Short mmCIF file of C-alpha atoms in Angstrom, two decimals:
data_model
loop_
_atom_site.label_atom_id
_atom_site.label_comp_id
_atom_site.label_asym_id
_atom_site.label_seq_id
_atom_site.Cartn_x
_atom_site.Cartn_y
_atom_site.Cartn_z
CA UNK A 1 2.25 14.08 -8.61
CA UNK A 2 1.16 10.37 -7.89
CA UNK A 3 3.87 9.06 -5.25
CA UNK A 4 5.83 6.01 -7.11
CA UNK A 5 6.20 4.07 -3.48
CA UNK A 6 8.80 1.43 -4.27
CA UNK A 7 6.36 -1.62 -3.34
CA UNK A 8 6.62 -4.71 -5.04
CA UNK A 9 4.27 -5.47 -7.84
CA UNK A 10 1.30 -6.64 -7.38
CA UNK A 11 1.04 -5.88 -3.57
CA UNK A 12 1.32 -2.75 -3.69
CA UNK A 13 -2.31 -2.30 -4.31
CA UNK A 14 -3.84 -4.76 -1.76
CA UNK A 15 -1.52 -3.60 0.82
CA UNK A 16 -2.53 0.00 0.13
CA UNK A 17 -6.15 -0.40 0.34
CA UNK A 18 -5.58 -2.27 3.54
CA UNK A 19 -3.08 0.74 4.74
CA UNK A 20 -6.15 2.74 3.92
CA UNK A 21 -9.03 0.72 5.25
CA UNK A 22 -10.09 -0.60 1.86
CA UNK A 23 -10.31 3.31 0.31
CA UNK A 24 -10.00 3.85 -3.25
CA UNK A 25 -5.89 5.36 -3.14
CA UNK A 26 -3.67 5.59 -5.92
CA UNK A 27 -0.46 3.37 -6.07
CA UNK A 28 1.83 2.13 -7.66
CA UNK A 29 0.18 -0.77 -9.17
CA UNK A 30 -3.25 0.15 -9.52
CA UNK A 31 -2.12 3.45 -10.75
CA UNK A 32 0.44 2.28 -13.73
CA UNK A 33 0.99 -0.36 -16.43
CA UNK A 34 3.23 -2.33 -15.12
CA UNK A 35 6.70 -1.32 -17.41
CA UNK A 36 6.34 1.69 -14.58
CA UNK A 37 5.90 -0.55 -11.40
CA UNK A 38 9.30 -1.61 -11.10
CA UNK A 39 11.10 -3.56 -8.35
CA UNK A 40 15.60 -3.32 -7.23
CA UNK A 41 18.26 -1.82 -6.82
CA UNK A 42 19.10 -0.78 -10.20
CA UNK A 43 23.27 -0.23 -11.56
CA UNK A 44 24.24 -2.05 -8.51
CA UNK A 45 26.25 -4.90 -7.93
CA UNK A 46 25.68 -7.91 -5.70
CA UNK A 47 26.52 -8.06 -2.07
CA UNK A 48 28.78 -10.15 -0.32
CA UNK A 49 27.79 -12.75 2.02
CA UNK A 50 27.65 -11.01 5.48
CA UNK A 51 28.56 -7.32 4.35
CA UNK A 52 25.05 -6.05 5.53
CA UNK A 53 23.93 -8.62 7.89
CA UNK A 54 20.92 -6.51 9.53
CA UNK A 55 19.28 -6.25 5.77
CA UNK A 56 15.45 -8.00 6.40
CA UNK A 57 13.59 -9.39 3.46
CA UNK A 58 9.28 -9.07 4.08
CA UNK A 59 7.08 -11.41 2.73
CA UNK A 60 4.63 -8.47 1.56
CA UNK A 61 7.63 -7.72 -1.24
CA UNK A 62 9.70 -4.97 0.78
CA UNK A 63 12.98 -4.58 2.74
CA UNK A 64 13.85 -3.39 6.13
CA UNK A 65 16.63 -3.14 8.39
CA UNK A 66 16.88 -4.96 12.27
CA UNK A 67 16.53 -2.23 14.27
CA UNK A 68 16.86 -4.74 17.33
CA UNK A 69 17.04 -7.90 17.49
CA UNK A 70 13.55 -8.26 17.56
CA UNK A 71 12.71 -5.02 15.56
CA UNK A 72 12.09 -4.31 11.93
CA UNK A 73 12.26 -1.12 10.78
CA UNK A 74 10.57 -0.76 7.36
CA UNK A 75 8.29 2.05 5.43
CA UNK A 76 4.67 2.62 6.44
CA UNK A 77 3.31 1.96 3.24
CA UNK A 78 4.70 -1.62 3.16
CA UNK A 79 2.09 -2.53 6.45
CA UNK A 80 -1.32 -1.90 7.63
CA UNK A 81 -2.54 -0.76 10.16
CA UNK A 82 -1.24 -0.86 14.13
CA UNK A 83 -2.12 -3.61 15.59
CA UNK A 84 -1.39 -7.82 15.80
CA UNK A 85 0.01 -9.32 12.85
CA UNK A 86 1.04 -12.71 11.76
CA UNK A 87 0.81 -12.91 8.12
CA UNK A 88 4.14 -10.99 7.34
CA UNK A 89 7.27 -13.16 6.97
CA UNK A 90 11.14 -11.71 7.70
CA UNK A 91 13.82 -13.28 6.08
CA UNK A 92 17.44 -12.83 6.74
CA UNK A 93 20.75 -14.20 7.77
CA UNK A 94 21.70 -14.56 4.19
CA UNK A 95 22.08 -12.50 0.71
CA UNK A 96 20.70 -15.62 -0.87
CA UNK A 97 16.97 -15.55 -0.17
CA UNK A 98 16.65 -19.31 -1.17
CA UNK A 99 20.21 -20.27 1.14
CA UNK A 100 19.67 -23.12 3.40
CA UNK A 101 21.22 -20.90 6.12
CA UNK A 102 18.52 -17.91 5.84
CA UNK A 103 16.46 -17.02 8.73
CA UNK A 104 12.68 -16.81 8.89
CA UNK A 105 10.95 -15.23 11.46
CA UNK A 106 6.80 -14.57 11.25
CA UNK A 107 5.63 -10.92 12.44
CA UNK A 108 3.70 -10.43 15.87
CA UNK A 109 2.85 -6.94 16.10
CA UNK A 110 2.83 -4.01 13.29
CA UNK A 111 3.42 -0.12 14.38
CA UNK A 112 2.30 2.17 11.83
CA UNK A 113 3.87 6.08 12.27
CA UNK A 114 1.15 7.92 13.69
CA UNK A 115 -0.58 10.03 11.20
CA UNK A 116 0.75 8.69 7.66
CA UNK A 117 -1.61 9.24 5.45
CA UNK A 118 0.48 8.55 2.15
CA UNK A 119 2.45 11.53 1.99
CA UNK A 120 5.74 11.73 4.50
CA UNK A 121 5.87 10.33 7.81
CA UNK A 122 6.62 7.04 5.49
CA UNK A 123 7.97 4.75 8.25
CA UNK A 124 7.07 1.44 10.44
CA UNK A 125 7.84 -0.94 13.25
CA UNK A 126 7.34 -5.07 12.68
CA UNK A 127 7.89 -7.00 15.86
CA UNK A 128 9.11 -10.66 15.20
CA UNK A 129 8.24 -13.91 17.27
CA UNK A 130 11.25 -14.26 18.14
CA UNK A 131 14.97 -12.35 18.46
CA UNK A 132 17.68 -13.21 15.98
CA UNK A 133 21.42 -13.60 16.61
CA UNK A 134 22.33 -10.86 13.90
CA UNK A 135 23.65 -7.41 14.34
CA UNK A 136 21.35 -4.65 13.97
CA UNK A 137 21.70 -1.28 12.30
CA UNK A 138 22.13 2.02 14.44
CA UNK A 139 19.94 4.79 12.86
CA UNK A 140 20.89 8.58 12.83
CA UNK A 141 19.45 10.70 15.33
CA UNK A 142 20.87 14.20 14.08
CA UNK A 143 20.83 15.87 10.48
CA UNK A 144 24.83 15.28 10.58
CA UNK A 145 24.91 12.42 8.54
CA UNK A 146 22.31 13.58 6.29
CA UNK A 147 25.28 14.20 3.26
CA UNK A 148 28.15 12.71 1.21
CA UNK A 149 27.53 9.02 -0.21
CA UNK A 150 25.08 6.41 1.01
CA UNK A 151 24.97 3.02 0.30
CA UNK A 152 21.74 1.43 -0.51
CA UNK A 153 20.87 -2.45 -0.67
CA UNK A 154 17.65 -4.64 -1.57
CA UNK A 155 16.07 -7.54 -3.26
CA UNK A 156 13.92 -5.67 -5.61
CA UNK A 157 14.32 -5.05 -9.36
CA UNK A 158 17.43 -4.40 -10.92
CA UNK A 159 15.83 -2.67 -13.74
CA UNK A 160 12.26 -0.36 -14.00
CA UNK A 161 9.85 -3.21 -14.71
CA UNK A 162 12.40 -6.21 -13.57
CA UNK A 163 11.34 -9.19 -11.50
CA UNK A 164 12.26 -10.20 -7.78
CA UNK A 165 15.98 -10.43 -7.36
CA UNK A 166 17.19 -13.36 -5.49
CA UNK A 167 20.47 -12.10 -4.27
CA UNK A 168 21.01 -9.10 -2.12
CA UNK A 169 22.41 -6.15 -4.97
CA UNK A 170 24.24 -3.07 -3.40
CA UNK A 171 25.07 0.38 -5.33
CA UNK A 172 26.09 3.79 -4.12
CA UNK A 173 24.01 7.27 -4.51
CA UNK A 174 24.76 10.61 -3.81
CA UNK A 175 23.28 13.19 -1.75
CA UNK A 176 20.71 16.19 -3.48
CA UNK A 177 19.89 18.86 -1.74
CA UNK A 178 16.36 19.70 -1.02
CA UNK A 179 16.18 22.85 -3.36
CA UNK A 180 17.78 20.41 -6.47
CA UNK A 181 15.21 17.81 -5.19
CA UNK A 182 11.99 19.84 -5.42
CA UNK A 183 12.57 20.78 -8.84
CA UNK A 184 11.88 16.74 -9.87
CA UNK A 185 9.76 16.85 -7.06
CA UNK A 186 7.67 20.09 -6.04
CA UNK A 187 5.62 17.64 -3.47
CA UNK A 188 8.58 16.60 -1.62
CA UNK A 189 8.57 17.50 2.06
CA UNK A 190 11.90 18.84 3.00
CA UNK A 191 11.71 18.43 6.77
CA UNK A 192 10.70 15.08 6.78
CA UNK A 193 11.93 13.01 3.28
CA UNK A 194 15.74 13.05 1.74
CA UNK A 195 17.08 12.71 -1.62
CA UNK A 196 19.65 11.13 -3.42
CA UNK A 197 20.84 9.56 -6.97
CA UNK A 198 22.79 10.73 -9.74
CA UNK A 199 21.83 13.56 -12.41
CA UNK A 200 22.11 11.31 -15.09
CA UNK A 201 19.82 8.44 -13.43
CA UNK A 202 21.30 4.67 -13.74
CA UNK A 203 21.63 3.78 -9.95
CA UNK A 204 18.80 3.63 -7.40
CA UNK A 205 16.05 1.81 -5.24
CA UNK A 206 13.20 0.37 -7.15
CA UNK A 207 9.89 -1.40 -6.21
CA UNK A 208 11.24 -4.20 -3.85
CA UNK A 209 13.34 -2.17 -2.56
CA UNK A 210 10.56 -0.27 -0.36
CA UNK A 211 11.25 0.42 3.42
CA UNK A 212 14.83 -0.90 2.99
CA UNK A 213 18.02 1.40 4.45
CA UNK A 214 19.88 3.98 2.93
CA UNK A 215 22.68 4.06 5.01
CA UNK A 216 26.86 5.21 5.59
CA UNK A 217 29.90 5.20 7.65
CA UNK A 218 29.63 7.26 10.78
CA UNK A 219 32.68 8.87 12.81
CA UNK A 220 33.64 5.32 13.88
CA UNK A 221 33.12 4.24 10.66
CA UNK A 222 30.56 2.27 11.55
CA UNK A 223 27.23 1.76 9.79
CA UNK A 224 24.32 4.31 10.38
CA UNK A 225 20.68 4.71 9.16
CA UNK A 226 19.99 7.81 7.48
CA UNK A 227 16.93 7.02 4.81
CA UNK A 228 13.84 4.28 4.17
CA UNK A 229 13.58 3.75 1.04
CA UNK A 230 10.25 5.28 0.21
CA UNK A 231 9.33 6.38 -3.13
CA UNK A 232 10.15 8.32 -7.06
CA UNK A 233 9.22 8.80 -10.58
CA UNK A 234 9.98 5.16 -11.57
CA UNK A 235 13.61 4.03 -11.11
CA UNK A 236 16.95 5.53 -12.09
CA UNK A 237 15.74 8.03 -14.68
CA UNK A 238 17.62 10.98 -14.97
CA UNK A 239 16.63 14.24 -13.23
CA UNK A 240 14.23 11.99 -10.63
CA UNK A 241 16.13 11.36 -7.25
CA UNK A 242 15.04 8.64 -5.44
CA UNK A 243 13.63 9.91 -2.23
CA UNK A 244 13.92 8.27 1.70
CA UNK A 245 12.06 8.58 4.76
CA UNK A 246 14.58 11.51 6.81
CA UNK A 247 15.34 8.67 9.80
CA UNK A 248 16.88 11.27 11.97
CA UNK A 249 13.72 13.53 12.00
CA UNK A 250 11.39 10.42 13.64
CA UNK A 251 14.51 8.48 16.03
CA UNK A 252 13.03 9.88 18.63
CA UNK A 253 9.86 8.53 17.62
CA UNK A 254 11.01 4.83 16.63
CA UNK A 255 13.15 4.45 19.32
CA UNK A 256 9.60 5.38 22.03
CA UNK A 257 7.28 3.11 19.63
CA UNK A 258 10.12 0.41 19.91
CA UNK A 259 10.28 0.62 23.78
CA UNK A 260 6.76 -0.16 23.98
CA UNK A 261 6.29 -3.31 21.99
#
């Protein structure tokens, strides 16, 4: 099954033959007419100003989260590969992504999860130029969050072959278990990717929405990392779960790669 990574249009395919060193590799865009290469969070509503201030817009056409002040954590297949880089854009401070309050920041460095290779291990570091007064997003670094209801947030499409979304939308999606997911998804690797949407379809990430958080109260009921969105068959169909990077399998991981940029 061809991986439906939740890149934004036409992107997806440049930025995955760069990922790849220019190799031929299926995605979403070169793979699919476009009415399948969708971008959003789709059933959701829009966010209020400030409810999810650490939410990062990238230039490339996917979201992340400020895991510092400094830090970006996104999905490897938004990026290339480790190493300088100046050409990626962060937006933020704002649900409006045209508000004369928003933040832009240009990328310095880019840390690629050792290994990816398009399947899994679907996560990445962007340094900025410069730190930003905005509060950051704690990520999980045990398996007990990894249930219940998570709240997931983006810029993407609000519909399977939508456009761009200027405001920040928000929806909520359920937890599957890895045994419901693999029957949408017999590729799906349990240890290291998550699931979650509704039976029925209607609500979930989209393209746009790629290397954004899924994320829910912890014991303080404060907010904590527990996906990236990563990729799914399209967007919100029924029986296909949109699947996330498993953060709390790699924190170890992210938090040593951060340490060293």
């Amino acid at each position: 099954m061809v991986r439906w990574q939740k890149l934004f249009g036409a992107a997806a395919a440049a930025l995955t033959a760069m990922a790849f060193g220019g190799a031929a590799v299926a995605s979403p865009a070169a793979a699919a007419p476009e009415s399948d290469v969708t971008p959003f969070v789709v059933g959701g509503t829009r966010a209020a100003e400030g409810e999810f201030p650490f939410m990062v817009r990238l230039s490339m056409g996917c979201g992340g989260a400020l895991y510092t002040t400094q830090i970006v954590l996104t999905a490897a297949h938004c990026v290339g590969r480790t190493g300088a880089n100046t050409s990626i854009t962060a937006t933020m401070g704002s649900v409006d992504l045209q508000s004369s309050s928003r933040i832009t920041v240009r990328s310095t460095y880019v840390y690629r999860a050792p290994g990816y290779n398009g399947s899994g291990k679907d996560w990445a570091l962007i340094k900025l130029a410069s730190p930003v007064n905005l509060p950051t997003l704690k990520i999980a670094t045990t398996t007990a969050y990894n249930s219940g209801t998570f709240t997931v947030a983006g810029w993407g499409a609000n519909r399977e072959g939508g456009s761009q979304q200027r405001y920040l939308l928000k929806a909520q999606v359920p937890f599957v278990s890895d045994t419901s997911c693999r029957q949408s998804y017999p590729d799906l690797i349990p240890s290291e990717e998550i699931c979650a949407g509704y039976p029925q379809g209607g609500t979930d990430t989209c393209q746009g929405d790629s290397g954004g958080p899924m994320f829910r109260r912890d014991a303080a009921n404060a907010w904590i990392q527990v996906g990236i969105v990563s990729w799914g068959n399209g967007c919100a169909r029924p029986n296909y779960p949109g699947v996330y990077t498993e953060v709390s399998t790699f924190a170890s991981q992210i938090a040593s790669a951060a340490a060293s940029l």
